[in-house]
Amino acid sequence: MTTYLSFLAFAAIVVLVPGPDFAVVTSNTVRGGRRRGLWAAVGVATSNSVQGIAAAAGLGAVIVRSEPLFQAVRWTGVAYLLYLGARALLSARRGDYPPPATAGTDGARAFTGWRQGFLSNITNPKVLTFYLAVLPQFLSSTSSFGTAAAYALSHATLSLLYLTGLVTAMARARRIFARRRIRRALDAATGTAMVGFGTRMALSGPR
């Protein structure tokens, strides 16, 4: 239990550090409202769960050790972050924001949020590398797959809780974020952040 609590404390610190997930969830909340933001958070957590379980099962090591596959995932992630960033920057430049009621159906907004959250995270090989580097530090040689998976899912749960809190806080300030000037500023900020994260990923090298 002491080891598990130590892992939770470490994972909480990692979750609180702003990164691509923060930018994607913020962007979806501003553009599509609370529902879309929450589904973006679920998408991130789903991806964390998939990558964490893959690492626990040993599949993650296969991906990381396969240089062509690792590079394919990395460059897909770079391209996707740059794409999302460019869209946000273009939206900020245009400043044309439709009323929430005409911004698509609830189902469409939910799926868009989930898709962007999932894809932005699943195409970031640094997340998989994190699991492969960190999990062994808190496990013993006799730890089972179930134990490793439980640690990984705990990290995904912490991420979901944090991002849900972020979306809830932004939704409560909806009137402020609905102002055209504020939305343009947020689109510009999140777009710049996503382009920056994509650029950093591209320049960070294979590992």
GROMACS .gro file of C-alpha atoms in nm:
model
  207
    1MET     CA    1   0.000   0.000   0.000
    2THR     CA    2   0.286   0.239   0.076
    3THR     CA    3   0.434   0.177  -0.268
    4TYR     CA    4   0.093   0.227  -0.431
    5LEU     CA    5   0.036   0.556  -0.249
    6SER     CA    6   0.382   0.671  -0.357
    7PHE     CA    7   0.288   0.592  -0.716
    8LEU     CA    8  -0.038   0.787  -0.684
    9ALA     CA    9   0.149   1.089  -0.550
   10PHE     CA   10   0.396   1.073  -0.838
   11ALA     CA   11   0.120   1.022  -1.094
   12ALA     CA   12  -0.077   1.317  -0.954
   13ILE     CA   13   0.222   1.546  -1.005
   14VAL     CA   14   0.261   1.424  -1.364
   15VAL     CA   15  -0.111   1.478  -1.433
   16LEU     CA   16  -0.101   1.835  -1.302
   17VAL     CA   17   0.177   1.938  -1.542
   18PRO     CA   18   0.008   2.113  -1.840
   19GLY     CA   19   0.062   1.931  -2.169
   20PRO     CA   20  -0.116   1.844  -2.494
   21ASP     CA   21  -0.406   1.684  -2.303
   22PHE     CA   22  -0.470   2.009  -2.115
   23ALA     CA   23  -0.467   2.208  -2.439
   24VAL     CA   24  -0.696   1.967  -2.626
   25VAL     CA   25  -0.953   1.945  -2.345
   26THR     CA   26  -0.949   2.323  -2.298
   27SER     CA   27  -0.996   2.380  -2.670
   28ASN     CA   28  -1.289   2.137  -2.690
   29THR     CA   29  -1.459   2.290  -2.388
   30VAL     CA   30  -1.432   2.641  -2.529
   31ARG     CA   31  -1.542   2.540  -2.878
   32GLY     CA   32  -1.814   2.288  -2.795
   33GLY     CA   33  -1.917   2.339  -2.434
   34ARG     CA   34  -1.911   2.119  -2.125
   35ARG     CA   35  -2.035   1.800  -2.294
   36ARG     CA   36  -1.769   1.806  -2.563
   37GLY     CA   37  -1.500   1.895  -2.310
   38LEU     CA   38  -1.598   1.604  -2.085
   39TRP     CA   39  -1.586   1.361  -2.375
   40ALA     CA   40  -1.242   1.493  -2.471
   41ALA     CA   41  -1.133   1.414  -2.113
   42VAL     CA   42  -1.282   1.063  -2.148
   43GLY     CA   43  -1.092   1.023  -2.475
   44VAL     CA   44  -0.765   1.110  -2.303
   45ALA     CA   45  -0.838   0.868  -2.018
   46THR     CA   46  -0.933   0.593  -2.265
   47SER     CA   47  -0.602   0.636  -2.444
   48ASN     CA   48  -0.413   0.634  -2.113
   49SER     CA   49  -0.585   0.308  -2.022
   50VAL     CA   50  -0.502   0.148  -2.356
   51GLN     CA   51  -0.136   0.250  -2.342
   52GLY     CA   52  -0.103   0.159  -1.975
   53ILE     CA   53  -0.246  -0.190  -2.025
   54ALA     CA   54  -0.031  -0.235  -2.337
   55ALA     CA   55   0.276  -0.149  -2.130
   56ALA     CA   56   0.169  -0.387  -1.853
   57ALA     CA   57   0.117  -0.665  -2.107
   58GLY     CA   58   0.457  -0.611  -2.266
   59LEU     CA   59   0.317  -0.483  -2.596
   60GLY     CA   60   0.444  -0.134  -2.524
   61ALA     CA   61   0.803  -0.254  -2.517
   62VAL     CA   62   0.756  -0.402  -2.864
   63ILE     CA   63   0.641  -0.067  -3.002
   64VAL     CA   64   0.920   0.129  -2.836
   65ARG     CA   65   1.189  -0.116  -2.953
   66SER     CA   66   1.060  -0.115  -3.311
   67GLU     CA   67   1.216   0.203  -3.445
   68PRO     CA   68   0.999   0.232  -3.762
   69LEU     CA   69   0.678   0.176  -3.566
   70PHE     CA   70   0.782   0.414  -3.289
   71GLN     CA   71   0.871   0.684  -3.542
   72ALA     CA   72   0.543   0.631  -3.729
   73VAL     CA   73   0.346   0.687  -3.409
   74ARG     CA   74   0.560   0.988  -3.315
   75TRP     CA   75   0.522   1.166  -3.648
   76THR     CA   76   0.150   1.092  -3.658
   77GLY     CA   77   0.124   1.260  -3.320
   78VAL     CA   78   0.329   1.558  -3.440
   79ALA     CA   79   0.107   1.599  -3.746
   80TYR     CA   80  -0.214   1.571  -3.545
   81LEU     CA   81  -0.110   1.827  -3.284
   82LEU     CA   82   0.001   2.069  -3.556
   83TYR     CA   83  -0.332   2.016  -3.734
   84LEU     CA   84  -0.535   2.089  -3.419
   85GLY     CA   85  -0.316   2.389  -3.341
   86ALA     CA   86  -0.353   2.530  -3.692
   87ARG     CA   87  -0.733   2.491  -3.673
   88ALA     CA   88  -0.747   2.677  -3.343
   89LEU     CA   89  -0.523   2.956  -3.472
   90LEU     CA   90  -0.733   2.986  -3.788
   91SER     CA   91  -1.048   3.004  -3.576
   92ALA     CA   92  -0.891   3.280  -3.366
   93ARG     CA   93  -0.795   3.470  -3.678
   94ARG     CA   94  -1.144   3.449  -3.828
   95GLY     CA   95  -1.327   3.515  -3.502
   96ASP     CA   96  -1.647   3.366  -3.643
   97TYR     CA   97  -1.817   3.166  -3.369
   98PRO     CA   98  -2.164   3.015  -3.425
   99PRO     CA   99  -2.410   3.003  -3.135
  100PRO     CA  100  -2.382   2.682  -2.928
  101ALA     CA  101  -2.722   2.561  -3.052
  102THR     CA  102  -2.600   2.555  -3.413
  103ALA     CA  103  -2.255   2.412  -3.345
  104GLY     CA  104  -2.361   2.054  -3.420
  105THR     CA  105  -2.570   1.790  -3.247
  106ASP     CA  106  -2.492   1.665  -2.897
  107GLY     CA  107  -2.381   1.330  -3.035
  108ALA     CA  108  -2.154   1.489  -3.294
  109ARG     CA  109  -1.995   1.718  -3.036
  110ALA     CA  110  -1.942   1.428  -2.796
  111PHE     CA  111  -1.776   1.211  -3.059
  112THR     CA  112  -1.558   1.501  -3.181
  113GLY     CA  113  -1.440   1.564  -2.826
  114TRP     CA  114  -1.368   1.197  -2.756
  115ARG     CA  115  -1.189   1.152  -3.088
  116GLN     CA  116  -0.961   1.451  -3.041
  117GLY     CA  117  -0.879   1.357  -2.683
  118PHE     CA  118  -0.808   0.995  -2.774
  119LEU     CA  119  -0.606   1.060  -3.091
  120SER     CA  120  -0.394   1.339  -2.942
  121ASN     CA  121  -0.291   1.107  -2.658
  122ILE     CA  122  -0.264   0.771  -2.837
  123THR     CA  123  -0.032   0.921  -3.101
  124ASN     CA  124   0.203   1.056  -2.834
  125PRO     CA  125   0.464   0.778  -2.784
  126LYS     CA  126   0.606   0.966  -2.488
  127VAL     CA  127   0.302   0.851  -2.288
  128LEU     CA  128   0.382   0.487  -2.362
  129THR     CA  129   0.747   0.548  -2.283
  130PHE     CA  130   0.641   0.704  -1.952
  131TYR     CA  131   0.453   0.389  -1.853
  132LEU     CA  132   0.746   0.166  -1.952
  133ALA     CA  133   0.993   0.379  -1.756
  134VAL     CA  134   0.784   0.448  -1.446
  135LEU     CA  135   0.578   0.136  -1.375
  136PRO     CA  136   0.880  -0.093  -1.315
  137GLN     CA  137   1.002   0.148  -1.047
  138PHE     CA  138   0.696   0.068  -0.835
  139LEU     CA  139   0.664  -0.304  -0.914
  140SER     CA  140   0.862  -0.607  -0.807
  141SER     CA  141   0.981  -0.894  -1.022
  142THR     CA  142   0.691  -1.104  -0.890
  143SER     CA  143   0.418  -0.848  -0.964
  144SER     CA  144   0.137  -0.981  -1.181
  145PHE     CA  145  -0.014  -0.831  -1.494
  146GLY     CA  146  -0.320  -0.738  -1.287
  147THR     CA  147  -0.110  -0.533  -1.047
  148ALA     CA  148   0.067  -0.348  -1.327
  149ALA     CA  149  -0.264  -0.284  -1.503
  150ALA     CA  150  -0.417  -0.152  -1.179
  151TYR     CA  151  -0.133   0.099  -1.145
  152ALA     CA  152  -0.177   0.212  -1.505
  153LEU     CA  153  -0.554   0.246  -1.471
  154SER     CA  154  -0.507   0.446  -1.151
  155HIS     CA  155  -0.304   0.699  -1.347
  156ALA     CA  156  -0.576   0.714  -1.614
  157THR     CA  157  -0.838   0.769  -1.343
  158LEU     CA  158  -0.640   1.055  -1.187
  159SER     CA  159  -0.608   1.213  -1.531
  160LEU     CA  160  -0.983   1.185  -1.588
  161LEU     CA  161  -1.064   1.337  -1.248
  162TYR     CA  162  -0.831   1.631  -1.305
  163LEU     CA  163  -0.954   1.700  -1.658
  164THR     CA  164  -1.317   1.669  -1.547
  165GLY     CA  165  -1.251   1.930  -1.280
  166LEU     CA  166  -1.093   2.155  -1.541
  167VAL     CA  167  -1.396   2.123  -1.771
  168THR     CA  168  -1.638   2.185  -1.483
  169ALA     CA  169  -1.455   2.501  -1.379
  170MET     CA  170  -1.453   2.634  -1.734
  171ALA     CA  171  -1.822   2.549  -1.782
  172ARG     CA  172  -1.914   2.751  -1.474
  173ALA     CA  173  -1.745   3.051  -1.631
  174ARG     CA  174  -1.926   2.991  -1.960
  175ARG     CA  175  -2.054   3.347  -1.991
  176ILE     CA  176  -1.701   3.480  -1.978
  177PHE     CA  177  -1.565   3.227  -2.226
  178ALA     CA  178  -1.859   3.291  -2.461
  179ARG     CA  179  -1.740   3.644  -2.528
  180ARG     CA  180  -1.591   3.674  -2.873
  181ARG     CA  181  -1.274   3.846  -2.756
  182ILE     CA  182  -1.214   3.586  -2.485
  183ARG     CA  183  -1.278   3.295  -2.723
  184ARG     CA  184  -1.036   3.437  -2.977
  185ALA     CA  185  -0.771   3.478  -2.708
  186LEU     CA  186  -0.823   3.123  -2.581
  187ASP     CA  187  -0.817   2.978  -2.933
  188ALA     CA  188  -0.496   3.167  -3.000
  189ALA     CA  189  -0.341   3.047  -2.673
  190THR     CA  190  -0.442   2.681  -2.708
  191GLY     CA  191  -0.352   2.679  -3.077
  192THR     CA  192  -0.007   2.818  -3.001
  193ALA     CA  193   0.035   2.564  -2.720
  194MET     CA  194  -0.058   2.268  -2.943
  195VAL     CA  195   0.175   2.385  -3.220
  196GLY     CA  196   0.445   2.423  -2.957
  197PHE     CA  197   0.387   2.073  -2.818
  198GLY     CA  198   0.390   1.929  -3.170
  199THR     CA  199   0.710   2.111  -3.257
  200ARG     CA  200   0.878   2.000  -2.935
  201MET     CA  201   0.776   1.639  -3.005
  202ALA     CA  202   0.923   1.666  -3.355
  203LEU     CA  203   1.251   1.807  -3.227
  204SER     CA  204   1.286   1.587  -2.918
  205GLY     CA  205   1.436   1.292  -3.106
  206PRO     CA  206   1.333   0.928  -3.110
  207ARG     CA  207   1.340   0.883  -2.731
   0.00000   0.00000   0.00000
